[in-house]
Coordinates of C-alpha atoms in Angstrom, one line a residue:
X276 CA 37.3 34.8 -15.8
X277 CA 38.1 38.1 -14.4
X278 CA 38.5 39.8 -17.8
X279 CA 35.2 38.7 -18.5
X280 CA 33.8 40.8 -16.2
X281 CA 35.9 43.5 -16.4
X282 CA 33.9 45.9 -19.0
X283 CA 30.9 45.1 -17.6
X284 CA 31.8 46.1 -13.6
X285 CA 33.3 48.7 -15.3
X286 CA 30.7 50.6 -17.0
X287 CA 28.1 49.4 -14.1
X288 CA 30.3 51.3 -11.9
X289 CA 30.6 54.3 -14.3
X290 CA 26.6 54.0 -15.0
X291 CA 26.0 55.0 -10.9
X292 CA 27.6 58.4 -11.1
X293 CA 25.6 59.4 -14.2
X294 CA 23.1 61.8 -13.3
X295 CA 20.1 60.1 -12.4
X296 CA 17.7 61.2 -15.4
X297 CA 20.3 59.7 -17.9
X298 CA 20.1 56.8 -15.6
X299 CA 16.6 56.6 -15.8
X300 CA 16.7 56.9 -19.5
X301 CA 18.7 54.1 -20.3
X302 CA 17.2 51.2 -17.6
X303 CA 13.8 52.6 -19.7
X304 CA 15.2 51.6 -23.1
X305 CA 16.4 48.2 -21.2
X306 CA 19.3 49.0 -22.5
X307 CA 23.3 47.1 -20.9
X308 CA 25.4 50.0 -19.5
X309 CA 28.4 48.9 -21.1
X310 CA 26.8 48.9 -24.6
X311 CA 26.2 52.5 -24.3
X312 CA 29.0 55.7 -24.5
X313 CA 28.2 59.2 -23.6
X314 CA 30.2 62.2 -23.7
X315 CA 28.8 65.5 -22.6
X316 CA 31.2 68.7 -22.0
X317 CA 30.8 72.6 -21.5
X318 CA 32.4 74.3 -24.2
X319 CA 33.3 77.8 -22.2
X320 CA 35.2 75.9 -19.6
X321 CA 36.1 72.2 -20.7
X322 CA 34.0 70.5 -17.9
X323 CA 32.7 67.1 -18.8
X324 CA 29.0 67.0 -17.5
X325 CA 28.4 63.2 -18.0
X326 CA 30.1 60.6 -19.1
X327 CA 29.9 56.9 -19.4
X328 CA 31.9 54.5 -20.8
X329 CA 34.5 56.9 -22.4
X330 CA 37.0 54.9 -23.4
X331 CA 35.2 52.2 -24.9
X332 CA 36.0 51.6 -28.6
X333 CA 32.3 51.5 -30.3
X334 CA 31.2 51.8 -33.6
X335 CA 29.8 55.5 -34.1
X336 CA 28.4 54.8 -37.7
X337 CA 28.1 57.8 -39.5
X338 CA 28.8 60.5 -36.6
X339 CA 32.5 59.7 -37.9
X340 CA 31.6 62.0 -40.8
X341 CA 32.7 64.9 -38.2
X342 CA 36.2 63.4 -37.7
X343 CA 36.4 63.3 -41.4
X344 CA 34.6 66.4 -42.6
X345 CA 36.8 68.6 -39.8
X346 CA 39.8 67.1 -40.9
X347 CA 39.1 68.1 -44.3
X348 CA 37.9 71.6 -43.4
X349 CA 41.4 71.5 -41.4
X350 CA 44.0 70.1 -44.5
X351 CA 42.1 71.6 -47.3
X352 CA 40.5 74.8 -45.8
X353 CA 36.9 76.0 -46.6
X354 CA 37.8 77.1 -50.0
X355 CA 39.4 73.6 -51.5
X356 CA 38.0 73.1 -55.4
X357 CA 38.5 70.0 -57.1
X358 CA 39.0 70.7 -60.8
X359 CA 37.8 68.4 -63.7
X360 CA 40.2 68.9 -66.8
X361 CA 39.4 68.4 -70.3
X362 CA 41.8 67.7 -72.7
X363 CA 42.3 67.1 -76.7
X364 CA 44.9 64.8 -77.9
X365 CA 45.0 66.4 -81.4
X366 CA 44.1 69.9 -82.0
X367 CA 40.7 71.4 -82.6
X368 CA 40.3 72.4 -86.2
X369 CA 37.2 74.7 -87.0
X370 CA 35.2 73.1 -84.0
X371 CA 36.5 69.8 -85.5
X372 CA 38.5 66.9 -83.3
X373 CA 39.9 64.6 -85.3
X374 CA 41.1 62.7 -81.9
X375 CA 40.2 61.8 -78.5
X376 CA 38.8 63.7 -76.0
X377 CA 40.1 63.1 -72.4
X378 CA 38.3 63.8 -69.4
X379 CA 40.3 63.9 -66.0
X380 CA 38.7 64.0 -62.7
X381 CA 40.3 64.5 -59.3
X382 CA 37.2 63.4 -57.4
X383 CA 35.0 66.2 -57.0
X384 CA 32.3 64.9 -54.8
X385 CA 29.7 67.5 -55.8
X386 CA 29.4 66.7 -59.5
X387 CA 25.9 66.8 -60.1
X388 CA 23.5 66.6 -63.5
X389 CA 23.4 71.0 -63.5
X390 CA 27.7 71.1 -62.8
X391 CA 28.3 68.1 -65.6
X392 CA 25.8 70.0 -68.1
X393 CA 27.5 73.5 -67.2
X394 CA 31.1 71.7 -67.8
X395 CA 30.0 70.7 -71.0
X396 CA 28.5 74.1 -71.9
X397 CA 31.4 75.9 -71.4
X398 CA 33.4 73.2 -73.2
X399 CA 31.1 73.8 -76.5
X400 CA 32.0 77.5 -76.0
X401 CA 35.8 76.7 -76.8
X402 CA 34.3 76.1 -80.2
X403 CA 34.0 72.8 -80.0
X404 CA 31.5 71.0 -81.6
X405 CA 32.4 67.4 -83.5
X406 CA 34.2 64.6 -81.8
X407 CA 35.4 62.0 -84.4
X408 CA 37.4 60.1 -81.9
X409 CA 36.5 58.4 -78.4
X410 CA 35.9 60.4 -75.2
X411 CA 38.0 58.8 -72.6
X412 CA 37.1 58.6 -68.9
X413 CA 40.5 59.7 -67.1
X414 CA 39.8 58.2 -63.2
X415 CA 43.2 57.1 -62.3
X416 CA 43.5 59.6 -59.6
X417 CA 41.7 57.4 -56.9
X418 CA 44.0 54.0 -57.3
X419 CA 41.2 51.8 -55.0
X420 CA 41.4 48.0 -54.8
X421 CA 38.4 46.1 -56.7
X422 CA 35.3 46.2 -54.2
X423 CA 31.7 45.1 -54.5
X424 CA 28.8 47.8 -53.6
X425 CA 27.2 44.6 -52.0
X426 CA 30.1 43.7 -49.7
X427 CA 28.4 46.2 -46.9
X428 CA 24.5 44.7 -47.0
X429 CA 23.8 42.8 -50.0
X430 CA 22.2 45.5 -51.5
X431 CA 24.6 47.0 -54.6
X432 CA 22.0 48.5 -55.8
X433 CA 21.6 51.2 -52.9
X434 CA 22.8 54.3 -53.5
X435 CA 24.6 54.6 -49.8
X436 CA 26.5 52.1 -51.3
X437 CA 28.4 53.0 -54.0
X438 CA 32.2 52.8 -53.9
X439 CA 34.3 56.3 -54.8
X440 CA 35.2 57.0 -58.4
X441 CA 37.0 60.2 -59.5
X442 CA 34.9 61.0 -62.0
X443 CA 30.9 60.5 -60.6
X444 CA 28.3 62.1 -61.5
X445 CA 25.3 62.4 -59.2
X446 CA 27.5 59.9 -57.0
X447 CA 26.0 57.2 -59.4
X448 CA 23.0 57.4 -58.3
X449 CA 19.6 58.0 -60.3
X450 CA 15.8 58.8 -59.5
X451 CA 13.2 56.7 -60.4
X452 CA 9.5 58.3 -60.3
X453 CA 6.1 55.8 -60.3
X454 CA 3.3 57.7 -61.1
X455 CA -0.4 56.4 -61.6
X456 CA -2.0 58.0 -64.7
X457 CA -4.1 61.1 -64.4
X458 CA -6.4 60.1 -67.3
X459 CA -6.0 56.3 -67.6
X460 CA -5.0 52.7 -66.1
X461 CA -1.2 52.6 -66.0
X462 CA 1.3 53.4 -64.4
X463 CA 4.2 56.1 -65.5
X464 CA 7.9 55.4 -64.5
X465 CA 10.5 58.0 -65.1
X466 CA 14.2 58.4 -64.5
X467 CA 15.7 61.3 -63.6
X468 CA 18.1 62.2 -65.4
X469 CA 16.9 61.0 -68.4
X470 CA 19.6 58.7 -69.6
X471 CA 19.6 57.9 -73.5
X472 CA 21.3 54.3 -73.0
X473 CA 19.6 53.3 -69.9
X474 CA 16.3 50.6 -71.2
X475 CA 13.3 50.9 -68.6
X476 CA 11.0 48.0 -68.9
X477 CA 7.6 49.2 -67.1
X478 CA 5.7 46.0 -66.5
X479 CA 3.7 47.7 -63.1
X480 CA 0.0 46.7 -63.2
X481 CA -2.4 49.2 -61.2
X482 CA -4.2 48.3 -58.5
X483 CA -6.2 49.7 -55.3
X484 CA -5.0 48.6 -51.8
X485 CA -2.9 49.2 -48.6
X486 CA 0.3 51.6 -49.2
X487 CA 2.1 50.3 -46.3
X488 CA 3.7 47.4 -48.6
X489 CA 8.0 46.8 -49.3
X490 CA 8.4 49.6 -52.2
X491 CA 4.6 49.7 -52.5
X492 CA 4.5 46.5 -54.2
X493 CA 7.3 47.2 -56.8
X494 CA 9.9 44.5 -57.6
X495 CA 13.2 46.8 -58.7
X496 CA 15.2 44.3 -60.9
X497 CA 18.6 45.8 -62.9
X498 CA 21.2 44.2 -65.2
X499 CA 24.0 47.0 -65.5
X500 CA 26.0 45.0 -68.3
X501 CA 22.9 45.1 -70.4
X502 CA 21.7 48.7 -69.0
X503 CA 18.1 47.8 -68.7
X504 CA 15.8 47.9 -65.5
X505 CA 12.9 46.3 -64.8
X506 CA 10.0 47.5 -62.9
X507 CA 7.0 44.6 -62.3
X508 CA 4.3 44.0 -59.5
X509 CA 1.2 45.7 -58.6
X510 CA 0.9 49.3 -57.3
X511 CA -1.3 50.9 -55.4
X512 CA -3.0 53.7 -57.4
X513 CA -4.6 55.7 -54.5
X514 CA -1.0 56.1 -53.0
X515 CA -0.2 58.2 -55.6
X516 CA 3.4 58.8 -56.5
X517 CA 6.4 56.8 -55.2
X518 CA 10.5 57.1 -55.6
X519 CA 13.0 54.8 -55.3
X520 CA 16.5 56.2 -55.5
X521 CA 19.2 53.7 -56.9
X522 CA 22.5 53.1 -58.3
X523 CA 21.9 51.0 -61.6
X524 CA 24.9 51.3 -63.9
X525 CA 28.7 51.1 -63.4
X526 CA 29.9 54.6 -62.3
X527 CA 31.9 54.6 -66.1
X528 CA 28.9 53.8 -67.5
X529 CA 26.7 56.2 -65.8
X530 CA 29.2 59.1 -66.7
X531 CA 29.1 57.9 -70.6
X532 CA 25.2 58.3 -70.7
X533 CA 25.5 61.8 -68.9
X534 CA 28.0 62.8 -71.5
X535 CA 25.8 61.6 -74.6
X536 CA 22.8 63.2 -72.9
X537 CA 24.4 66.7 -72.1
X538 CA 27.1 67.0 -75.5
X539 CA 23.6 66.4 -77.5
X540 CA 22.1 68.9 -75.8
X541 CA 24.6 71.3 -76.2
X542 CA 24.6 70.7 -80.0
X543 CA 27.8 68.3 -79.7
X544 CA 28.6 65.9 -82.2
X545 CA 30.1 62.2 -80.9
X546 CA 31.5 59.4 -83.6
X547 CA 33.1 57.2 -81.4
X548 CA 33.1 55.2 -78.2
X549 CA 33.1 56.3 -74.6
X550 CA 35.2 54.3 -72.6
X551 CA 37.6 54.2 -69.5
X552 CA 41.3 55.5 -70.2
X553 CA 44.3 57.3 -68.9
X554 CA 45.3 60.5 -69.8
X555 CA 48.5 60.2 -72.5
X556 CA 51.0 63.0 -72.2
X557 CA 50.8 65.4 -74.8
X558 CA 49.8 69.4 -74.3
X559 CA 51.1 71.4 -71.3
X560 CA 47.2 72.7 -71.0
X561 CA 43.8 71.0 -70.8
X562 CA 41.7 72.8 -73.1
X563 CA 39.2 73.3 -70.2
X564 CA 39.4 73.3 -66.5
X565 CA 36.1 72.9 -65.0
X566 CA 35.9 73.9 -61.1
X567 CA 33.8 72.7 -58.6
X568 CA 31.7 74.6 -56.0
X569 CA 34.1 75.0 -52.5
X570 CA 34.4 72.4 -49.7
X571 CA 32.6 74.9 -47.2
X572 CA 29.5 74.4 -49.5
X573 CA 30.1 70.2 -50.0
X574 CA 30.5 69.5 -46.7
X575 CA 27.0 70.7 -45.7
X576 CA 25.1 68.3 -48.2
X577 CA 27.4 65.9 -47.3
X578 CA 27.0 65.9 -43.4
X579 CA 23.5 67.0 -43.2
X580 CA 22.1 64.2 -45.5
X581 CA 24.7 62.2 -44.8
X582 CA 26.2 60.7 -47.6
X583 CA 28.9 58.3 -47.4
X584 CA 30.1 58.8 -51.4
X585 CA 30.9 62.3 -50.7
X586 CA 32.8 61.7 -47.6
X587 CA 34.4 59.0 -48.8
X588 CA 35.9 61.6 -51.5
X589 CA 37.0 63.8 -48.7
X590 CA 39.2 60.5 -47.2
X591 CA 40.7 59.9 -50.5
X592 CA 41.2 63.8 -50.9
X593 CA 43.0 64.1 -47.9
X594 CA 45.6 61.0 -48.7
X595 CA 45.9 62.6 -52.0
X596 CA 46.8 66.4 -50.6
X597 CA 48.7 65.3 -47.9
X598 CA 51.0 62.4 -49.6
X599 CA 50.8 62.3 -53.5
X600 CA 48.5 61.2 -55.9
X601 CA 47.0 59.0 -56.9
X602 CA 44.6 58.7 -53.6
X603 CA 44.7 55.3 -51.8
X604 CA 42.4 54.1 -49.1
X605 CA 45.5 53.7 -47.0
X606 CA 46.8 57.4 -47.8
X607 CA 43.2 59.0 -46.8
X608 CA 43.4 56.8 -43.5
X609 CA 46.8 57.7 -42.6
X610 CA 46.0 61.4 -43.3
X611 CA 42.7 61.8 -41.5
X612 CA 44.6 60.0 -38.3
X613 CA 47.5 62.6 -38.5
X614 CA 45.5 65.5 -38.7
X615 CA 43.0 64.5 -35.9
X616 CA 46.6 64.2 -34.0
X617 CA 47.7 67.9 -35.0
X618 CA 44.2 68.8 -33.4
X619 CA 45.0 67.5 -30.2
X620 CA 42.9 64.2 -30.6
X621 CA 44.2 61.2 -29.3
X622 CA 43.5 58.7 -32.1
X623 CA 45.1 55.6 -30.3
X624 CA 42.8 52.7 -31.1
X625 CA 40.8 54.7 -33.3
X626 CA 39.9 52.6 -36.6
X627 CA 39.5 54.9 -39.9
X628 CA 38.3 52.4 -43.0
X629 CA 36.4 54.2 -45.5
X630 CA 35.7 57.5 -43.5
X631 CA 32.3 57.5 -43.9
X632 CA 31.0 55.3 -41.1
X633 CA 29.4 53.1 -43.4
X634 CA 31.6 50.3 -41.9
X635 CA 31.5 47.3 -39.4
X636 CA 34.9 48.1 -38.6
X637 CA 34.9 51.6 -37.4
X638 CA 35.8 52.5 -34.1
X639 CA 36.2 55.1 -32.1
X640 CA 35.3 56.2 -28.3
X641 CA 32.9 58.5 -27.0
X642 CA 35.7 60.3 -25.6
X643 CA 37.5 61.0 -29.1
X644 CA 34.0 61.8 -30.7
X645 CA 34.1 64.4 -27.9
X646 CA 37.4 65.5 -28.6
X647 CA 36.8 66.2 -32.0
X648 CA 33.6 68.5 -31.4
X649 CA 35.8 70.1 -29.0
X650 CA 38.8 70.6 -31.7
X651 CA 35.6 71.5 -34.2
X652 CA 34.6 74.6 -31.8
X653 CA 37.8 75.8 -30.7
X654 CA 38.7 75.9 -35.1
X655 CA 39.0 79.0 -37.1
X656 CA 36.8 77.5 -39.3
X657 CA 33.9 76.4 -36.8
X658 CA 30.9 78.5 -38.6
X659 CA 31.6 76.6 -41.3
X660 CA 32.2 72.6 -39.4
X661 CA 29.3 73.9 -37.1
X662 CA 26.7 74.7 -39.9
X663 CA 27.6 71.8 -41.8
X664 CA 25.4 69.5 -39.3
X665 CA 21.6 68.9 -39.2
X666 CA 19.6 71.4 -37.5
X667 CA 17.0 69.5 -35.0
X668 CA 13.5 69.2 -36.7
X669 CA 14.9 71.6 -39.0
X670 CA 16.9 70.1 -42.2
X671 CA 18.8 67.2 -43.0
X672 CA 18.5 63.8 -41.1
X673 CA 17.1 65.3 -38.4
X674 CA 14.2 67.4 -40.3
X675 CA 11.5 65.4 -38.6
X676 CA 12.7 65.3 -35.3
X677 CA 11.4 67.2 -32.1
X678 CA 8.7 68.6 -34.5
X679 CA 6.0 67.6 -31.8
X680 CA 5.1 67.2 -28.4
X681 CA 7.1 68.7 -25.4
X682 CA 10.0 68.5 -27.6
X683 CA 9.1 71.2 -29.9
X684 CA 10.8 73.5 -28.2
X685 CA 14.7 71.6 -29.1
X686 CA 14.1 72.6 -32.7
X687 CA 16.9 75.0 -33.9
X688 CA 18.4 74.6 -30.7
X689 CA 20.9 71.8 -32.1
X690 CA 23.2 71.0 -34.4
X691 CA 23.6 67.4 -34.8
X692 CA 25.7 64.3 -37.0
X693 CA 23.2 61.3 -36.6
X694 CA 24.4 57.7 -37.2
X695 CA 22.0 54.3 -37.7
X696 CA 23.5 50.9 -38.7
X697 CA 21.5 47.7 -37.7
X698 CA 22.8 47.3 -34.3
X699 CA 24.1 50.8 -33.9
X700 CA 22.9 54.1 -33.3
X701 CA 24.5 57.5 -32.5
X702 CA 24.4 61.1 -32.4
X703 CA 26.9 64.1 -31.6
X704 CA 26.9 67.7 -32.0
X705 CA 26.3 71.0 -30.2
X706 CA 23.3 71.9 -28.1
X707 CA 22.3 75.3 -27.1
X708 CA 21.2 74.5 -23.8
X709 CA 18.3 76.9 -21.9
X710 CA 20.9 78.2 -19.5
X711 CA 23.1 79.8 -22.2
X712 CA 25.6 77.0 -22.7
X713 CA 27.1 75.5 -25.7
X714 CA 27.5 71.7 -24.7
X715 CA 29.2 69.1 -26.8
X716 CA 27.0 65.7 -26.5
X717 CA 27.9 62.3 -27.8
X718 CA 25.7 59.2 -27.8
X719 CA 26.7 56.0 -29.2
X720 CA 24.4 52.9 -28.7
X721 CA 26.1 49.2 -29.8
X722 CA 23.3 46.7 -28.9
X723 CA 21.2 44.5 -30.7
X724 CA 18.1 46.2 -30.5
X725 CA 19.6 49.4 -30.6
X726 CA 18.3 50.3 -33.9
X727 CA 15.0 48.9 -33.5
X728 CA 13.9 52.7 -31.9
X729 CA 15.5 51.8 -28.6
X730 CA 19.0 53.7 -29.5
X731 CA 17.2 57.0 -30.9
X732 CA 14.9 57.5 -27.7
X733 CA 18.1 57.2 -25.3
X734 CA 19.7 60.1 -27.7
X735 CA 16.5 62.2 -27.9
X736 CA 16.3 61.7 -23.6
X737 CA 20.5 62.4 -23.9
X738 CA 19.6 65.8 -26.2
X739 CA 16.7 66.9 -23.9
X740 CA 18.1 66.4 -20.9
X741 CA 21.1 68.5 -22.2
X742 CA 19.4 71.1 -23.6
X743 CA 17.9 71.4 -20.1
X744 CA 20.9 72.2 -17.9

């Protein structure tokens, strides 16, 4: 019975030295002491302002994008490139390939619709113009066990969850646009990109009503074998336009259509198939190498909006540069953990999984989140960890935040990694405070009703008080 109530006494004993308006804000929020962890600490000197709970293994949802983002900026440097080779398994004869063309990727986690249409630009350019054999999709570089995007939530079709693949494009997501007509009584949907395989069946009736509703009304139905989506219900025609971002095709597939819809565009010629593939060895030289922009640059989309794809590529990156390839989940882990360690982080207990946070196993303390921000400042390369996080009420997650109010005056003033799971919220970053210090703040919230609004008020009381000292 007594380890029962050990945490508890514990973090009710740690809770009475906080300072009393973090006190306050927590008993506010109704929140347990021991199902919150703070960590706040002076950068010029190393003093630890507040702390509770600080040795408490929680689950910091996606703040534990700065453990892996620094440990990439760390391994890799700010100037890492992934390269995406293209090769030819016969020679190209007066733009003709009378074989297959290969296409190799190492992961690059900023492939977008303008770098894939670029790529294939500069591949016409070789003189290239008529494929009479298949185009293979080379992805054997990330070796990753068979997973399900709905293992996380039941929701495969979300784009937060889809699983790494070395050769994504737009991190398999696309953009669906519902528009009402400007001179008639449908309803327009659109995908963006434009995919030429990809069947949209529009079955939307318009309506006039409340826009508050689930999607505004629309049912989002998708078959991916059969590459069709279906759009039905009743929407609201005074609301306008609406979006829905999803992930509707395997990644393969979705990298096929991109590559029909960009070669054509281009001018390209394709006779055969697309289809998944290893590389054979043949040539000494791909006949392009296609370069993508630096890490410096990817790690700012991919900790200020927070996407779990593109950090999930950094993991497997790191197990790939610091063992051999191909990348394994295990690798990346291993790596990450060895260079928090080389940092000066104590990892023990620390729990890794996919990198991203997008996890129910994750784990870490608020005393190693606040061991990494201090690593992250003390860096060479801190300008560029330290601009790769949201600016408050600025950009990123945190655009609308301290926008209003008394709190206006926070924006700018911080630059933050937010994290939201159902029953978890957390933030950590640097704050500027009014008295000229740079203060490393980490708030991590495992309860229940912790992401019902209750965890983000405790961070924005956290942040404010903070900024404050």
């Amino acid at each position: 019975m007594l380890l029962l109530w050990l945490v508890p006494l514990a973090a009710q004993a740690q809770f009475e030295h906080l300072p009393e308006p973090l006190q306050r804000a927590i008993e506010s929020q109704r929140l347990p002491p021991g199902n919150v962890g703070i960590w706040i600490q002076r950068m010029s000197d190393g003093a630890v302002l507040a702390h509770l709970n600080a040795d408490q293994p929680y689950n910091p949802a996606s703040t534990m994008k700065l453990a892996t983002s620094l440990a990439a900026l760390h391994e890799l440097g700010p100037d890492y490139t992934w390269t995406t080779e293209v090769w030819a398994t016969r020679p190209v004869r007066n733009g003709v390939l009378r074989g297959d063309l290969v296409i190799r990727g190492t992961g690059d986690p900023g492939m977008v619709s303008e770098e894939h249409w670029r790529m294939l630009g500069q591949l016409r350019q070789t003189g290239l113009q008529r494929i009479e054999g298949n185009v293979i999709l080379d992805a054997s570089h990330f070796e990753l066990l068979t997973s399900d995007p709905a293992a996380f939530d039941d929701q495969p079709l979300r784009a937060y969850n889809q699983l790494p693949y070395a050769l994504h494009v737009n991190a398999n997501a696309q953009r669906f646009r519902v528009r009402p007509e400007q001179h008639g009584d449908g309803i327009d949907v659109t995908v963006d990109p434009p995919l030429p395989g990809l069947d949209i069946v529009n079955r939307l009736e318009p309506t006039r009503g409340s826009c508050g509703a689930w999607q505004r009304g629309i049912r989002f139905d998708a078959d991916p074998e059969a590459q069709r989506v279906t759009l039905a219900g009743e929407y609201p025609v005074n609301c306008g336009e609406y979006e829905l971002l999803r992930s509707v095709l395997a990644p393969e597939a979705n990298h096929a259509e991109m590559f029909r819809l960009h070669w054509s565009q281009w001018g390209g010629e394709l006779t055969g198939d697309i289809r998944p593939g290893v590389l054979p060895v043949l040539y000494d030289e791909p006949i392009l190498r296609h370069t993508s922009r630096p890490l410096s640059d990817l790690i700012r989309v991919s900790n200020k909006w927070s996407s779990n794809v593109m950090t999930r590529h950094l993991l497997l990156t790191l197990g790939a540069r610091h063992f051999t390839p191909p990348a394994t989940l295990k690798k990346g882990q291993r790596a990450l953990l060895e260079s928090l360690r080389g940092l000066g982080v104590d990892v023990g207990g620390m729990v890794v999984d996919n990198g991203s946070g997008l996890s129910r196993n994750t784990r870490m303390t608020p005393r190693q989140l606040g061991r990494i921000l201090e690593a992250g400042w003390q860096h060479p390369h801190r300008p560029e960890f330290q601009s790769s996080l949201a600016l408050a009420g600025l950009d990123g997650t945190l655009r609308n935040r301290f926008r209003n109010g008394s709190r206006r005056d926070l924006r700018g003033q911080m630059h933050l990694k937010t994290g939201h799971l159902n029953e978890v919220s957390a933030v950590a970053g640097y704050v500027r405070s009014q008295g000229g210090d740079d203060l490393a703040v980490a708030v991590l919230v495992n309860d229940p009703r912790g992401h019902r609004g209750m965890g983000r008020n405790l961070q924005d009381a956290v942040l404010e008080w903070a900024y404050g000292l």
